[in-house]
Coordinates of C-alpha atoms in Angstrom, one line a residue:
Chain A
X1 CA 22.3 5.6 -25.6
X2 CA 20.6 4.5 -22.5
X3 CA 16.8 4.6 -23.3
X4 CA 15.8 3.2 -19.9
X5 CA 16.2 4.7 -16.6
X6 CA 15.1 1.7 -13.7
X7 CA 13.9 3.2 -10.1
X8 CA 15.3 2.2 -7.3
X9 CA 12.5 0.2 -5.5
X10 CA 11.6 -2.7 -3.1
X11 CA 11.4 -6.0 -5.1
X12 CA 8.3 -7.6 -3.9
X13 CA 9.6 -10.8 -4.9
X14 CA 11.9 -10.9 -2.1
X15 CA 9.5 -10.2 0.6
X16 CA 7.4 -13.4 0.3
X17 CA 10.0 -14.5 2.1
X18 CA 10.9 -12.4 4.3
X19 CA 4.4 -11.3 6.3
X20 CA 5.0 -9.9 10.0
X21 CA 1.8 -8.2 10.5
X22 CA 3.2 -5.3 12.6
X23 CA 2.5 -2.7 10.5
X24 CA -0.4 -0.2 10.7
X25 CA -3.8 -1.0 9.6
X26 CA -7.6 2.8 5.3
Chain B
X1 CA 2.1 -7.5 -16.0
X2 CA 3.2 -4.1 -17.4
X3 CA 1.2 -1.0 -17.2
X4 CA 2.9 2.2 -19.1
X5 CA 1.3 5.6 -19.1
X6 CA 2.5 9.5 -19.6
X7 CA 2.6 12.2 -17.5
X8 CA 4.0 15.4 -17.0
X9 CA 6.6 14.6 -19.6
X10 CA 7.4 11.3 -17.6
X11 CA 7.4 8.2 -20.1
X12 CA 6.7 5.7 -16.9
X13 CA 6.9 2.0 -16.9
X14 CA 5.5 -0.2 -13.9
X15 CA 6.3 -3.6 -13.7
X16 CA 2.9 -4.8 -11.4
X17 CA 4.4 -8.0 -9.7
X18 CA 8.0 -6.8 -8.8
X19 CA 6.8 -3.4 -8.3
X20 CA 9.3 -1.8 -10.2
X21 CA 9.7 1.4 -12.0
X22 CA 10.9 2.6 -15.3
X23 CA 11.5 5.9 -16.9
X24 CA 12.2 5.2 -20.5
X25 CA 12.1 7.4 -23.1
X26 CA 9.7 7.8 -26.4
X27 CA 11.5 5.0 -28.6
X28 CA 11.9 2.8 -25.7
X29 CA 8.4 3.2 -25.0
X30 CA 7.0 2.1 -27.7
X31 CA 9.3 -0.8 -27.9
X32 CA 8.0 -1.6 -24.8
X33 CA 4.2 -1.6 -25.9
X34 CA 5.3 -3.6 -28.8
X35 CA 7.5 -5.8 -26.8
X36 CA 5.2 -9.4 -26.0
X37 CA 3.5 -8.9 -29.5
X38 CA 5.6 -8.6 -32.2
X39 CA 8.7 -9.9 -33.7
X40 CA 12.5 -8.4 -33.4
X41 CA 12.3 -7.3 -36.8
X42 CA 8.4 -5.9 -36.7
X43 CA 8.9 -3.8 -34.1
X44 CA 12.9 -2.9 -35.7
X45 CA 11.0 -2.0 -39.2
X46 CA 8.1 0.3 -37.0
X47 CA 10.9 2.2 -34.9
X48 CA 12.7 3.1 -37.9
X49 CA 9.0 3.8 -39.9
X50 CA 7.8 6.3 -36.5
X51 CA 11.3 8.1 -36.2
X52 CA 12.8 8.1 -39.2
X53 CA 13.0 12.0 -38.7
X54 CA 15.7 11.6 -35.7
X55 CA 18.8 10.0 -36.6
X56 CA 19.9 8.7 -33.7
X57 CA 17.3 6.0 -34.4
X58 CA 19.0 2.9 -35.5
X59 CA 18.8 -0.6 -36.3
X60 CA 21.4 -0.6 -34.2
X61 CA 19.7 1.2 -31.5
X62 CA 16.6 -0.4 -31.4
X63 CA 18.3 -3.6 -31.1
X64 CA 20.6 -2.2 -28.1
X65 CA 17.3 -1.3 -26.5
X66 CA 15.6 -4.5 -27.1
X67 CA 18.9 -5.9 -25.4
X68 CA 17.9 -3.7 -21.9
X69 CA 14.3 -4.8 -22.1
X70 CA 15.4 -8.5 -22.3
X71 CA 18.1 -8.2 -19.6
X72 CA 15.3 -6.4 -17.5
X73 CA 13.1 -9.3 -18.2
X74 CA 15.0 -12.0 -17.3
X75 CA 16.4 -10.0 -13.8
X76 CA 12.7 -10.2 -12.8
X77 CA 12.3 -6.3 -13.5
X78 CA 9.7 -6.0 -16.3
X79 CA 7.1 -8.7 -17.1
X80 CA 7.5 -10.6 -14.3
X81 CA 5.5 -13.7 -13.3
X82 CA 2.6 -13.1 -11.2
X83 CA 3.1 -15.9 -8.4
X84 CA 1.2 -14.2 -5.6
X85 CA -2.1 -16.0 -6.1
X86 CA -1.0 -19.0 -3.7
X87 CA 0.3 -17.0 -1.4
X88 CA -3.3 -14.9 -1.4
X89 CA -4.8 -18.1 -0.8
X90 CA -2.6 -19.7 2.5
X91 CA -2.3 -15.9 3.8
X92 CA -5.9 -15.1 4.4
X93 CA -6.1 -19.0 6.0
X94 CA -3.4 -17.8 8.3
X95 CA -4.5 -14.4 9.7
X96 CA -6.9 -15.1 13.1
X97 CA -5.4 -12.1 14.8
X98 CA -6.9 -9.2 15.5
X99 CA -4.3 -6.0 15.7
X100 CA -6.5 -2.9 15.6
X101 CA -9.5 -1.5 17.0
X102 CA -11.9 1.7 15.8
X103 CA -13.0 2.5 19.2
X104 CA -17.1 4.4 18.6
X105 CA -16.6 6.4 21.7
X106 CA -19.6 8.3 20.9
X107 CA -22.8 7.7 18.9
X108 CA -23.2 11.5 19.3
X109 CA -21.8 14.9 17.5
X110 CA -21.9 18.4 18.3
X111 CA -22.2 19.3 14.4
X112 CA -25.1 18.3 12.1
X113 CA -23.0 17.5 8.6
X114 CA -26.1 16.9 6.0
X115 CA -23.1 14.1 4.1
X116 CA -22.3 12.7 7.5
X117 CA -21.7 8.6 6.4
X118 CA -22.9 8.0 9.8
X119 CA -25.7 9.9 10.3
X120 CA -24.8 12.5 11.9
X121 CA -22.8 10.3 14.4
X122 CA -25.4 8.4 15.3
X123 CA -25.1 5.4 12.6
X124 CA -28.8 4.7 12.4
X125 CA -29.2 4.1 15.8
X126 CA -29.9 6.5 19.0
X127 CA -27.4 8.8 20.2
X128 CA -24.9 7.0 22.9
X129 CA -21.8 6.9 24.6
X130 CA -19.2 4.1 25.2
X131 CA -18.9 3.4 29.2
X132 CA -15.5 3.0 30.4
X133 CA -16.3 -0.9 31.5
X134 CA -17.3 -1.3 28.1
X135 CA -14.1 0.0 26.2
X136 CA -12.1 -1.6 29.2
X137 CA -13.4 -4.8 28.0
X138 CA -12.5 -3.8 24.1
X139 CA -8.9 -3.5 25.4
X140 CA -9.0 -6.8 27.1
X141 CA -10.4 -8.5 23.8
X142 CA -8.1 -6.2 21.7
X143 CA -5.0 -8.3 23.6
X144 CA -6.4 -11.4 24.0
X145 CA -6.5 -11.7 20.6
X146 CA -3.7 -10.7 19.3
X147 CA -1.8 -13.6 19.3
X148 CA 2.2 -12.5 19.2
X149 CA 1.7 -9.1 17.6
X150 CA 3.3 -6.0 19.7
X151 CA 1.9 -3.5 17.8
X152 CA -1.3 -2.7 18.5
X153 CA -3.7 -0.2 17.4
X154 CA -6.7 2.3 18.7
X155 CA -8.7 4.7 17.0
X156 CA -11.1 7.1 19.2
X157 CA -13.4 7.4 17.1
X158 CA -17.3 9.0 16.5
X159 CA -19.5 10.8 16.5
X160 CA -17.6 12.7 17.9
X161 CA -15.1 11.4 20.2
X162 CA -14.2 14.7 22.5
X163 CA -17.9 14.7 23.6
X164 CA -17.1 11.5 25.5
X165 CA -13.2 12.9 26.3
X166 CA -13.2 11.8 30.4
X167 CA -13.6 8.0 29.2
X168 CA -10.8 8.5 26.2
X169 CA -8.5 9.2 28.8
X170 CA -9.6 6.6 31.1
X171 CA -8.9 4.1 28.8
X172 CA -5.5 5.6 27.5
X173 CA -4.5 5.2 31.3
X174 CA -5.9 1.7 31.7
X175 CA -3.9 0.2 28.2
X176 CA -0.9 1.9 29.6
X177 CA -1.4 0.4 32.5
X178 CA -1.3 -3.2 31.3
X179 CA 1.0 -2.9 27.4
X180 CA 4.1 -3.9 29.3
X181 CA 3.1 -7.0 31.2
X182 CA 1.3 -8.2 28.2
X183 CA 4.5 -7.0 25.8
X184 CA 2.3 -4.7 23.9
X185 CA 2.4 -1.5 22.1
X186 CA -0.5 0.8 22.0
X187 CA -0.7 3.4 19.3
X188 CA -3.7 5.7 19.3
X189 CA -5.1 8.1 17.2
X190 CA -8.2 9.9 17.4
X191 CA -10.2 12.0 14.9
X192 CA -12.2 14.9 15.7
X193 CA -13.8 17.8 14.2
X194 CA -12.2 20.4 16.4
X195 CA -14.6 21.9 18.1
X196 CA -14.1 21.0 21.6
X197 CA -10.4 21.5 21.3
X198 CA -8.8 23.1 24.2
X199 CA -5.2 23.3 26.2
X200 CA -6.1 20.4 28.3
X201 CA -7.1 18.6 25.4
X202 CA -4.0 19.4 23.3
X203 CA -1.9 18.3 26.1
X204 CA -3.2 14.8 26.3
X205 CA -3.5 14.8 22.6
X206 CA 0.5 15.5 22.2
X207 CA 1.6 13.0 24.9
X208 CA -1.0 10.1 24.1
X209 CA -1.7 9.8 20.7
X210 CA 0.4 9.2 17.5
X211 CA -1.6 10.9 15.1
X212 CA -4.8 12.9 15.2
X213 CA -7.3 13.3 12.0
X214 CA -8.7 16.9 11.8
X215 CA -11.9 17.4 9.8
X216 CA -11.7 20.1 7.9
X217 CA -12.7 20.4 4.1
X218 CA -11.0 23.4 2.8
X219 CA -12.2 26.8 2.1
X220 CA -14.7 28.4 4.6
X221 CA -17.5 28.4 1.8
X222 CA -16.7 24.7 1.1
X223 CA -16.2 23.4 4.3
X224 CA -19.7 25.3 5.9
X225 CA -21.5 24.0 3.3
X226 CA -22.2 20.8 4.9
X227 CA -20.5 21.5 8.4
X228 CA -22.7 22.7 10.7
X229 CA -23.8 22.5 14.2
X230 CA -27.7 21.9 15.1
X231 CA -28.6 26.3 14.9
X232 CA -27.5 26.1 11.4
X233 CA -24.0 28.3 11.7
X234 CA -20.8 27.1 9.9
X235 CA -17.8 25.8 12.4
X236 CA -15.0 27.0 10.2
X237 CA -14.0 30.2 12.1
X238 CA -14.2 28.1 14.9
X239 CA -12.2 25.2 14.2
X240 CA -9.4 26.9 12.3
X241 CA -7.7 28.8 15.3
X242 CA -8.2 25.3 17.4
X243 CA -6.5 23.3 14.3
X244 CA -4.2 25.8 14.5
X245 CA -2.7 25.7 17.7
X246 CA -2.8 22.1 17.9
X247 CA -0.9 21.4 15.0
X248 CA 1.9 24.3 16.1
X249 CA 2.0 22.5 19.5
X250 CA 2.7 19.5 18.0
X251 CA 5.7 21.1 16.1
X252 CA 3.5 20.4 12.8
X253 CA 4.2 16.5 13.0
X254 CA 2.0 13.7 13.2
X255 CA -1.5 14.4 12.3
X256 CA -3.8 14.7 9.2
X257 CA -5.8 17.3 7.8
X258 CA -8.8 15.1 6.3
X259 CA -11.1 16.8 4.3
X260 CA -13.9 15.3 1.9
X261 CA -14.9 16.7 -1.4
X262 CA -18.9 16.4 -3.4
X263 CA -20.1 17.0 -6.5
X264 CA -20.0 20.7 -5.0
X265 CA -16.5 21.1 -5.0
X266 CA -15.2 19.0 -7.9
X267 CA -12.3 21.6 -8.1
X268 CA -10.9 20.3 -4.8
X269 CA -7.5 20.8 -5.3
X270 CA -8.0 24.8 -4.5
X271 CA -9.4 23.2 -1.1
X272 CA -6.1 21.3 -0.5
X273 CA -4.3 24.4 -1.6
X274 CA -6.4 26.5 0.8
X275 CA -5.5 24.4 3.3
X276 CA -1.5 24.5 2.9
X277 CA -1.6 28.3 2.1
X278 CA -2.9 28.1 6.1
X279 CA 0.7 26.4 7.2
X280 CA -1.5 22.9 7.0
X281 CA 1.2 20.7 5.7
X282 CA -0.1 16.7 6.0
X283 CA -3.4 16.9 3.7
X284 CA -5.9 14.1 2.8
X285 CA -8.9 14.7 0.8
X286 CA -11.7 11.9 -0.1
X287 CA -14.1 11.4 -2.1
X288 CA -18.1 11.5 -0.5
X289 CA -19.5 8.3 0.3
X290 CA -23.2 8.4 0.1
X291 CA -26.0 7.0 -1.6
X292 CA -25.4 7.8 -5.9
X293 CA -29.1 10.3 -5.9
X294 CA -27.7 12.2 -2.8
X295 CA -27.4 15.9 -4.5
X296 CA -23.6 15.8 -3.5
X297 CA -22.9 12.3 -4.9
X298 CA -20.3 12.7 -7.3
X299 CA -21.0 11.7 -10.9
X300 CA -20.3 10.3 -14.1
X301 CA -19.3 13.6 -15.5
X302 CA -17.3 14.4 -12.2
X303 CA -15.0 11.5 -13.4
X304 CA -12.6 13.5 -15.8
X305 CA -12.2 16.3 -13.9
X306 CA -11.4 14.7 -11.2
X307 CA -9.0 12.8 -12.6
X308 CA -7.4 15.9 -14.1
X309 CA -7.9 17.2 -10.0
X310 CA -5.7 14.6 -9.2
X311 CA -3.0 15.3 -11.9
X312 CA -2.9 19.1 -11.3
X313 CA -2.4 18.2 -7.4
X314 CA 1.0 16.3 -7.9
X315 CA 2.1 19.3 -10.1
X316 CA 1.5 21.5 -7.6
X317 CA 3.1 20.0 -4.8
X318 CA 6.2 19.0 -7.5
X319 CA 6.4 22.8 -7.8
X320 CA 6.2 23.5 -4.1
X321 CA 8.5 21.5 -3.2
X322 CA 11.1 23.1 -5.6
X323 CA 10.2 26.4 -3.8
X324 CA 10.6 25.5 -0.6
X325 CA 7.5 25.1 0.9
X326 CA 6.3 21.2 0.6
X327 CA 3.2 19.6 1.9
X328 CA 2.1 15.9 1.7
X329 CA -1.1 14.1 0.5
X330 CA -2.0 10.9 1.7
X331 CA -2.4 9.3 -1.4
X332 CA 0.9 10.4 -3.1
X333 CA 2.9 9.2 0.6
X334 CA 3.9 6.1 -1.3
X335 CA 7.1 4.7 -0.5
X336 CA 9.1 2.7 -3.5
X337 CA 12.2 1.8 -1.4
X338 CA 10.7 0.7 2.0
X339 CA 6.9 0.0 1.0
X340 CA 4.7 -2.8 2.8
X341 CA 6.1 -6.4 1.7
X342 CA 4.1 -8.8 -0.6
X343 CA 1.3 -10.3 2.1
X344 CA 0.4 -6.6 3.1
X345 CA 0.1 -5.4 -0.5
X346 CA -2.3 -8.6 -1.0
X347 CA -4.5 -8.2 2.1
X348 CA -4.7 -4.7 2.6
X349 CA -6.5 -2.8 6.1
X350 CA -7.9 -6.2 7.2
X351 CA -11.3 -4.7 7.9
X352 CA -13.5 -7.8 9.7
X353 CA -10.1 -9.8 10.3
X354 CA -7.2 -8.2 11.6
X355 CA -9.5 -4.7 12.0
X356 CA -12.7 -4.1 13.7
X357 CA -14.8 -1.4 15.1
X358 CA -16.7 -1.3 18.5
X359 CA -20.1 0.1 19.5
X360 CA -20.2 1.9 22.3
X361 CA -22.2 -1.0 23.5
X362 CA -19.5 -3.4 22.8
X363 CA -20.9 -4.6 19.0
X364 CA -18.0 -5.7 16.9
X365 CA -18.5 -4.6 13.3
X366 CA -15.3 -4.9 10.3
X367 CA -15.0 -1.6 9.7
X368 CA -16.4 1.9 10.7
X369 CA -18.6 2.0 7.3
X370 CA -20.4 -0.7 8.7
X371 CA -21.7 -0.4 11.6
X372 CA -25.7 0.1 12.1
X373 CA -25.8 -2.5 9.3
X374 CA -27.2 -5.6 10.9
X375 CA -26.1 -8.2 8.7
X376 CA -22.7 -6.8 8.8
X377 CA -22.8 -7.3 12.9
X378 CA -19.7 -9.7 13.6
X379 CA -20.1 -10.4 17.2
X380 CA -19.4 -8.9 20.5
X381 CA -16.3 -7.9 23.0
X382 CA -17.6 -10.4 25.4
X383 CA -18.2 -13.2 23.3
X384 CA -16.4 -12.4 20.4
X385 CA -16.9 -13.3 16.8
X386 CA -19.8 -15.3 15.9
X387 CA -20.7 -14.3 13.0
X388 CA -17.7 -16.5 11.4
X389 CA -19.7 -16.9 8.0
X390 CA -19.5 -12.9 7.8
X391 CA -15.8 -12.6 8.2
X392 CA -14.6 -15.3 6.2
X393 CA -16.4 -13.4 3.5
X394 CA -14.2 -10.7 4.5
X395 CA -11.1 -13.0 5.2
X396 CA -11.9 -13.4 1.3
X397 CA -11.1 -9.7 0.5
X398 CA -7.9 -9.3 -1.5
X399 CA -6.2 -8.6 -4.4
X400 CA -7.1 -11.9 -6.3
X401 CA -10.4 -11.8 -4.4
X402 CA -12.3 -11.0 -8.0
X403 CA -11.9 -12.4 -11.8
X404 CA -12.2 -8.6 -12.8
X405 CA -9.4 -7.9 -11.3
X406 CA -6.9 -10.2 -12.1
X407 CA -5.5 -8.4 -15.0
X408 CA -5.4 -4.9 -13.3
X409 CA -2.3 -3.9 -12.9
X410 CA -3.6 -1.5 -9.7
X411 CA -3.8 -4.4 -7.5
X412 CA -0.5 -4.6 -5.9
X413 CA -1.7 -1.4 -4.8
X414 CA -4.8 -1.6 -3.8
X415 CA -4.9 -4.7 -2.5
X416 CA -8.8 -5.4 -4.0
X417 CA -10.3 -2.0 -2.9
X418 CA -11.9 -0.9 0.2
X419 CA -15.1 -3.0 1.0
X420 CA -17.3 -0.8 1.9
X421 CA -16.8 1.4 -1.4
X422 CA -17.9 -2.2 -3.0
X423 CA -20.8 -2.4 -0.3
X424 CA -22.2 0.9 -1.0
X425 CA -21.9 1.0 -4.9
X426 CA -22.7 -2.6 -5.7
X427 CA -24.8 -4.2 -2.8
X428 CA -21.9 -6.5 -2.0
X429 CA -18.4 -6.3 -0.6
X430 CA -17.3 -8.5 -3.5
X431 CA -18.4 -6.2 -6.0
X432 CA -16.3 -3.7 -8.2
X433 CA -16.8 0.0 -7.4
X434 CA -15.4 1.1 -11.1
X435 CA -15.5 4.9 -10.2
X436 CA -13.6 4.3 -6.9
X437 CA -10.7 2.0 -9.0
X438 CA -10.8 4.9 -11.6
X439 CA -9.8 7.6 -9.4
X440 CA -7.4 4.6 -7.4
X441 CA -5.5 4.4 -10.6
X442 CA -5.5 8.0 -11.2
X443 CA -4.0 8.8 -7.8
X444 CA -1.1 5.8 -8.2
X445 CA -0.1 7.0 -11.5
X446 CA 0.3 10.4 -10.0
X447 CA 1.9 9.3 -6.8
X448 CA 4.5 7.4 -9.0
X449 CA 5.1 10.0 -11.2
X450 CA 6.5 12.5 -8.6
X451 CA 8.4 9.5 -7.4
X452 CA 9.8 9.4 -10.7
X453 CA 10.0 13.0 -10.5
X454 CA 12.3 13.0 -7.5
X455 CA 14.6 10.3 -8.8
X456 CA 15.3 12.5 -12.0
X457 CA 16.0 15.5 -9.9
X458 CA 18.9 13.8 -8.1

């Protein structure tokens, strides 16, 4: 029985990296 | 770090340094809580103890499940290490460019709001109005420096900025003018209360500028409360048949419905409703920010309510969506799969660094909720900034900026708050506004949940 259901999401520990600064800046 | 919580009959998991999600259900989450703690065979013996009224709960089970949380652990998906703090460290060494301007096109406003955080536009100071030369000049620091960043931002800003509208466009023209030789991108925005809306106005608005903020705080009785103009008289009727057209003409994309809620309308949510049963469909609503004995400061007892605000809000929209008819909040816009990567998440709107805002004399202040505060005065567009002791407290701000927060499983999120919250609540920008991280937390959890919500629909 699977109890645990893991969302698909960005894994931040990859992105260190790969810190561009061109997104939008409140 | 893990952080669990329920919601809407969501048992939800966050693992804070690899930003992942879980949905698990009741047995797995208390596993989960019991995980770091105890033994295998404590938490084995408790499982079978809570549930020994559902069969399907074995030793067998349990230890399946215990199998998942491992693998998870060791795949860098729950309890990760948090490894960011050097990073926090060399990032805010790194960042001397400046990528964004809030452009104070006017000291001055044709409405009189009593909660106004700038005084009724004015910001402590006399009334004025930014020259062209002057915001010319902004654009010419603006490039300058920003090193090899393309992307570059404006916000016409106020007051009011439509009361100074012949200089906006001016200085649209003139960063046109000179984005491509310098390799630059411009994107403007402007925010405005609506009143001086017209067709001319709307045309320049939907060929110049990527988004546009539109005051409005919800229900006429609500929003002409503290929304007046200098006779006394409400601008709802007024600004609602302006909003209207604007957002039609822009085929109801790109812009924001921003609204602020008091201690006078703790119910806000019927606000944001109000506002969507008008065909509004991009919504934002914040909290006041004024001094705690201002008669619409919100307050200790507002807390809980508006916490439960914040829940009924996601349910709502959940249950709009379903019927067809979906509208977005600005807090609950968070994106799991393509989010910001780990340096933004640390640093956050680089107010005083990477952001700044400009008098209308050419004053360079670190964010909009400073300026008219002297000590908070960075420098100027000529000269630029001198007040280096000032920003590098600023270049401080970040998610591992404060003790408090290191165990706070928000931070990833918030990336150590917004400054000027700090400023106003504690006296300092390093403080800890607890009411502002309360409702933070409040508004992630629900913002997650109807992530979580959507996944289980598919």
């Amino acid at each position: 029985m699977n109890r645990i259901k893991t969302i698909e999401t960005k894994d931040l520990n990859k992105t260190v990296k790969n810190g561009c600064g061109e997104c939008q800046t409140c | 770090m893990v952080h669990q919580y329920k919601l809407n009959g969501y048992n939800i998991v966050l693992d804070t340094c690899s930003g992942s999600v879980h949905t698990v259900d009741e047995v797995a989450y208390d596993i989960i809580s019991m995980y770091k703690s105890a033994s295998e065979e404590e938490i084995a013996e408790a499982i079978l103890k809570k549930y020994a009224h559902m069969p399907d709960v074995t030793r067998e089970e349990i230890l399946l499940c215990l199998g998942d949380i491992k693998a998870l652990e060791e795949s860098g998906k729950l309890y990760s290490e948090d490894e960011y703090e050097d990073l926090a460290r060399s990032y805010k060494n790194n960042s001397n460019v400046i990528k964004a301007l809030c452009l104070h096109v006017a000291h001055t406003c044709n409405l009189n709001c009593s909660y106004c955080f700038a005084s009724q536009g004015k910001y402590q100071g006399d009334r004025a109005v930014m020259s062209f030369e002057v915001g010319k000049q902004a654009f010419d620091f603006l490039i300058a420096n920003s090193g090899a960043r393309r992307n570059l931002e404006v916000d016409f800003f106020g007051g009011e900025p439509l009361m100074n509208w012949d200089v906006v466009k001016q200085l649209v023209a003139y960063a046109r003018s000179i984005e491509k030789e310098h390799n630059k991108n411009f994107r403007f925005t402007l925010t405005t209360n609506g009143l001086l809306i017209d067709d001319e106005v709307i045309d320049f608005l939907n060929k110049e500028m990527s988004n546009v903020v539109l005051s409005l705080d919800g229900r006429k009785e609500v929003h002409d409360l503290f929304r007046k103009d200098y006779a006394g008289n409400g601008s709802y009727d007024r600004i609602i048949p302006k909003f209207k057209r604007l957002v039609e003409s822009r085929g109801g994309k790109n812009y924001y419905m921003r609204g602020t809620f008091t201690h006078n309308n703790v119910d806000f949510t019927e606000d944001i409703f109000h506002m969507a049963d008008l065909g509004f469909t991009e919504l934002s609503m914040e909290p006041v920010v004024c001094a705690p004995d201002d008669p619409c400061a919100l307050t200790d007892e507002d807390l809980p309510k508006l916490c439960e605000q914040y829940e009924i809000l996601a349910k709502e929209m959940i249950k709009r969506k379903k019927e067809g008819r979906p509208f977005t909040f600005y807090h609950y816009m968070i994106d799991l799969k393509n989010g910001p990567c780990i340096y933004k998440r640390i640093t956050g709107c680089g107010s005083g660094t990477e952001y700044m805002a400009v008098t209308p004399w050419g004053e360079l202040f670190p964010c909009h909720q400073f300026v008219g505060d002297p000590k908070y005065s960075l420098g100027n567009i000529w000269d630029g900034v001198k007040n280096k002791e000032c920003q590098d407290e600023f270049r401080s701000c970040n998610a591992y900026a404060r003790e408090e927060c290191r165990d706070c499983w928000a931070k990833l999120y918030c990336s150590g708050g917004c400054a000027a919250n700090a400023y106003h609540a504690t006296g300092s920008i390093g403080g800890i506004y607890k009411y502002g991280c309360d409702l933070f937390k409040k508004r992630i959890e629900c913002a997650i949940m109807m992530q979580v919500a959507e996944a289980e629909e598919q």
